Amino acid sequence: MSEMFLEIKETSRRFGGGKSLFGKALPSVHAVQSVSLEVRKGETLGVVGESGCGKSTLARLVAGLDSPTAGTILLEGRDLVAEAKRDRRALARKVQYVFQDPVASLNPRKRIRTILEAPLIQLLGLDRQKRQERLVELMEAVNLAPEFLDRYPHEFSGGQAQRIGIARALAADPELIILDEPVSALDVSVQAQVLNILDDLKEKFGLTYIFISHDLSVVESISDRVAVMYFGQVVELGKAEDVFKSAHHPYTRLLLQSAPVPGRKSMLSEDANTELPDPYNPPVGCAFHARCERRVEMCEFAQPSLDADAKMVDHLCACFNQERQA
């Protein structure tokens, strides 16, 4: 079994809060609520959920772009928040981020050479000759011609721009890359190309991925394990094949049944009266209970913990009623 690389322990992130000038309590949004996850070295952890579930906020916490309100994030046993405060460059050499919009994430006024050289200079301190060698290596790794180095971002297609974004992340020689919806803005054929490149790079450079997406088919194809998030919490966690073959949580089942499938005329519809919980006033019990057909009285007053299935200890589900859904 591979060694533990990243540990997220009871981590939460709230935005807002505090008190006004006159002492009135200000509302706060609970973006991430007591999330606990482990990522082993060399694996791909897929994080899936609908918009607003806290996927990207969690990713920013792991990348050191934001700090948790509560909880601990350990990177190779060291506190990530403390590491970021002490030496942000050291953290950037271990963790890199690939953004959703490939063109918007690249500086339009700078050539690709300048964009890719920045981490080589600032993080690795390479001299001119070694930088040139590394630039050629990076471009070839993402299947782009080295001649493209002297072009500007607007001269590339979306798929090419995303490959440059991946090359920029690779430039720092990281161990963990967070991919935040990296193919959602691309055509299906281009998605396949980028996913194949990511798969090759993972093996070639010994990378660990956290892959965030709302596209279930993409997550299933690339992930070793999958964490399903709802309303800032992880509600199901397990091997990708287990989660997609035998989803235990009703929300995971809703996601799977709502995904468009060729040849299926209708999709699962929900009660029009059900709504997402208020993020300023999260429910005391299970956040999904108002949308759940299998809810029991306990769901309104208590939050279920992420417990193992009786038959599959590595398949976790936060549901009081999971035995009936197995």
mmCIF file of C-alpha atoms in Angstrom, residues 158-296:
data_model
loop_
_atom_site.group_PDB
_atom_site.id
_atom_site.type_symbol
_atom_site.label_atom_id
_atom_site.label_comp_id
_atom_site.label_asym_id
_atom_site.label_seq_id
_atom_site.Cartn_x
_atom_site.Cartn_y
_atom_site.Cartn_z
ATOM 1 C CA GLY A 158 -8.763 25.845 -25.559
ATOM 2 C CA GLY A 159 -7.213 22.384 -25.512
ATOM 3 C CA GLN A 160 -3.747 23.724 -26.323
ATOM 4 C CA ALA A 161 -4.083 26.459 -23.684
ATOM 5 C CA GLN A 162 -5.045 23.880 -21.060
ATOM 6 C CA ARG A 163 -1.996 21.793 -21.963
ATOM 7 C CA ILE A 164 0.127 24.896 -21.402
ATOM 8 C CA GLY A 165 -1.563 25.309 -18.021
ATOM 9 C CA ILE A 166 -0.619 21.727 -17.199
ATOM 10 C CA ALA A 167 2.960 22.380 -18.361
ATOM 11 C CA ARG A 168 3.115 25.424 -16.078
ATOM 12 C CA ALA A 169 2.029 23.275 -13.142
ATOM 13 C CA LEU A 170 4.663 20.674 -14.056
ATOM 14 C CA ALA A 171 7.379 23.318 -14.290
ATOM 15 C CA ALA A 172 7.701 23.515 -10.498
ATOM 16 C CA ASP A 173 8.348 19.751 -10.374
ATOM 17 C CA PRO A 174 5.487 19.223 -7.874
ATOM 18 C CA GLU A 175 4.338 16.032 -6.202
ATOM 19 C CA LEU A 176 0.631 16.928 -6.028
ATOM 20 C CA ILE A 177 -1.415 18.615 -8.750
ATOM 21 C CA ILE A 178 -4.946 19.847 -8.086
ATOM 22 C CA LEU A 179 -7.045 19.809 -11.245
ATOM 23 C CA ASP A 180 -10.116 22.014 -10.847
ATOM 24 C CA GLU A 181 -12.579 21.154 -13.646
ATOM 25 C CA PRO A 182 -9.655 20.985 -16.131
ATOM 26 C CA VAL A 183 -11.661 19.666 -19.094
ATOM 27 C CA SER A 184 -15.136 21.111 -18.509
ATOM 28 C CA ALA A 185 -14.582 23.937 -21.029
ATOM 29 C CA LEU A 186 -13.290 21.608 -23.753
ATOM 30 C CA ASP A 187 -14.946 19.600 -26.525
ATOM 31 C CA VAL A 188 -15.382 15.891 -25.849
ATOM 32 C CA SER A 189 -12.655 14.833 -28.291
ATOM 33 C CA VAL A 190 -10.226 17.332 -26.790
ATOM 34 C CA GLN A 191 -11.189 16.186 -23.289
ATOM 35 C CA ALA A 192 -10.011 12.685 -24.159
ATOM 36 C CA GLN A 193 -6.665 14.019 -25.384
ATOM 37 C CA VAL A 194 -6.064 16.031 -22.211
ATOM 38 C CA LEU A 195 -7.114 13.134 -19.960
ATOM 39 C CA ASN A 196 -4.716 10.802 -21.772
ATOM 40 C CA ILE A 197 -1.900 13.313 -21.316
ATOM 41 C CA LEU A 198 -2.676 13.597 -17.604
ATOM 42 C CA ASP A 199 -2.610 9.825 -17.272
ATOM 43 C CA ASP A 200 0.778 9.619 -19.010
ATOM 44 C CA LEU A 201 2.246 12.451 -16.939
ATOM 45 C CA LYS A 202 1.121 10.845 -13.697
ATOM 46 C CA GLU A 203 3.069 7.703 -14.490
ATOM 47 C CA LYS A 204 6.099 9.479 -15.978
ATOM 48 C CA PHE A 205 6.605 11.964 -13.138
ATOM 49 C CA GLY A 206 5.134 9.978 -10.230
ATOM 50 C CA LEU A 207 2.388 12.516 -9.576
ATOM 51 C CA THR A 208 -0.572 12.518 -7.205
ATOM 52 C CA TYR A 209 -3.819 14.111 -8.423
ATOM 53 C CA ILE A 210 -6.883 15.620 -6.814
ATOM 54 C CA PHE A 211 -9.334 15.785 -9.711
ATOM 55 C CA ILE A 212 -12.379 18.002 -9.212
ATOM 56 C CA SER A 213 -15.330 17.785 -11.574
ATOM 57 C CA HIS A 214 -19.099 17.655 -11.866
ATOM 58 C CA ASP A 215 -18.795 15.318 -14.874
ATOM 59 C CA LEU A 216 -19.314 11.818 -13.512
ATOM 60 C CA SER A 217 -18.014 10.016 -16.605
ATOM 61 C CA VAL A 218 -14.732 11.938 -16.481
ATOM 62 C CA VAL A 219 -14.295 11.293 -12.762
ATOM 63 C CA GLU A 220 -15.028 7.597 -13.206
ATOM 64 C CA SER A 221 -12.479 7.233 -16.014
ATOM 65 C CA ILE A 222 -9.546 8.902 -14.263
ATOM 66 C CA SER A 223 -10.003 8.340 -10.512
ATOM 67 C CA ASP A 224 -8.756 5.604 -8.202
ATOM 68 C CA ARG A 225 -11.085 6.757 -5.412
ATOM 69 C CA VAL A 226 -14.033 9.137 -5.394
ATOM 70 C CA ALA A 227 -15.298 11.545 -2.734
ATOM 71 C CA VAL A 228 -18.869 12.793 -3.240
ATOM 72 C CA MET A 229 -19.552 16.208 -1.691
ATOM 73 C CA TYR A 230 -22.875 17.770 -0.803
ATOM 74 C CA PHE A 231 -23.380 21.093 0.964
ATOM 75 C CA GLY A 232 -19.746 21.311 2.084
ATOM 76 C CA GLN A 233 -19.534 17.748 3.400
ATOM 77 C CA VAL A 234 -18.265 14.412 2.095
ATOM 78 C CA VAL A 235 -21.278 12.093 1.980
ATOM 79 C CA GLU A 236 -19.685 9.099 0.247
ATOM 80 C CA LEU A 237 -16.117 7.918 -0.232
ATOM 81 C CA GLY A 238 -14.738 4.784 -1.832
ATOM 82 C CA LYS A 239 -13.008 3.172 -4.763
ATOM 83 C CA ALA A 240 -14.269 4.607 -8.039
ATOM 84 C CA GLU A 241 -15.578 1.276 -9.303
ATOM 85 C CA ASP A 242 -17.440 0.636 -6.047
ATOM 86 C CA VAL A 243 -19.051 4.077 -5.857
ATOM 87 C CA PHE A 244 -20.249 3.999 -9.455
ATOM 88 C CA LYS A 245 -21.305 0.355 -9.366
ATOM 89 C CA SER A 246 -23.024 0.388 -5.975
ATOM 90 C CA ALA A 247 -23.675 3.919 -4.709
ATOM 91 C CA HIS A 248 -24.863 3.876 -1.088
ATOM 92 C CA HIS A 249 -25.838 7.492 -0.457
ATOM 93 C CA PRO A 250 -29.138 8.737 -1.958
ATOM 94 C CA TYR A 251 -27.419 11.895 -3.203
ATOM 95 C CA THR A 252 -24.819 9.872 -5.112
ATOM 96 C CA ARG A 253 -27.626 7.848 -6.643
ATOM 97 C CA LEU A 254 -29.419 11.056 -7.596
ATOM 98 C CA LEU A 255 -26.268 12.323 -9.342
ATOM 99 C CA LEU A 256 -25.850 9.074 -11.256
ATOM 100 C CA GLN A 257 -29.499 8.927 -12.315
ATOM 101 C CA SER A 258 -29.512 12.590 -13.338
ATOM 102 C CA ALA A 259 -26.489 12.278 -15.628
ATOM 103 C CA PRO A 260 -27.518 12.429 -19.314
ATOM 104 C CA VAL A 261 -27.204 9.051 -21.043
ATOM 105 C CA PRO A 262 -27.645 8.505 -24.822
ATOM 106 C CA GLY A 263 -30.903 6.708 -25.523
ATOM 107 C CA ARG A 264 -32.531 7.575 -22.198
ATOM 108 C CA LYS A 265 -35.494 9.837 -22.857
ATOM 109 C CA SER A 266 -36.155 11.181 -19.395
ATOM 110 C CA MET A 267 -34.053 12.084 -16.410
ATOM 111 C CA LEU A 268 -34.937 11.705 -12.762
ATOM 112 C CA SER A 269 -36.919 14.702 -11.535
ATOM 113 C CA GLU A 270 -37.172 15.936 -7.992
ATOM 114 C CA ASP A 271 -40.054 17.443 -6.103
ATOM 115 C CA ALA A 272 -40.298 21.060 -7.223
ATOM 116 C CA ASN A 273 -40.801 22.126 -3.608
ATOM 117 C CA THR A 274 -37.403 20.854 -2.448
ATOM 118 C CA GLU A 275 -34.578 23.362 -2.268
ATOM 119 C CA LEU A 276 -30.927 23.387 -1.302
ATOM 120 C CA PRO A 277 -30.351 24.243 2.375
ATOM 121 C CA ASP A 278 -29.592 27.847 3.290
ATOM 122 C CA PRO A 279 -25.767 28.161 3.493
ATOM 123 C CA TYR A 280 -26.171 30.987 6.024
ATOM 124 C CA ASN A 281 -28.229 28.740 8.256
ATOM 125 C CA PRO A 282 -27.203 25.097 7.760
ATOM 126 C CA PRO A 283 -29.619 22.463 9.085
ATOM 127 C CA VAL A 284 -28.972 20.681 12.357
ATOM 128 C CA GLY A 285 -29.487 17.259 10.841
ATOM 129 C CA CYS A 286 -28.623 15.761 7.466
ATOM 130 C CA ALA A 287 -28.397 18.509 4.847
ATOM 131 C CA PHE A 288 -29.918 16.219 2.212
ATOM 132 C CA HIS A 289 -32.937 15.054 4.181
ATOM 133 C CA ALA A 290 -35.438 17.437 2.514
ATOM 134 C CA ARG A 291 -34.561 15.955 -0.909
ATOM 135 C CA CYS A 292 -34.291 12.340 0.228
ATOM 136 C CA GLU A 293 -37.036 9.788 -0.330
ATOM 137 C CA ARG A 294 -35.516 7.459 2.287
ATOM 138 C CA ARG A 295 -35.300 9.961 5.123
ATOM 139 C CA VAL A 296 -36.225 8.912 8.639
#
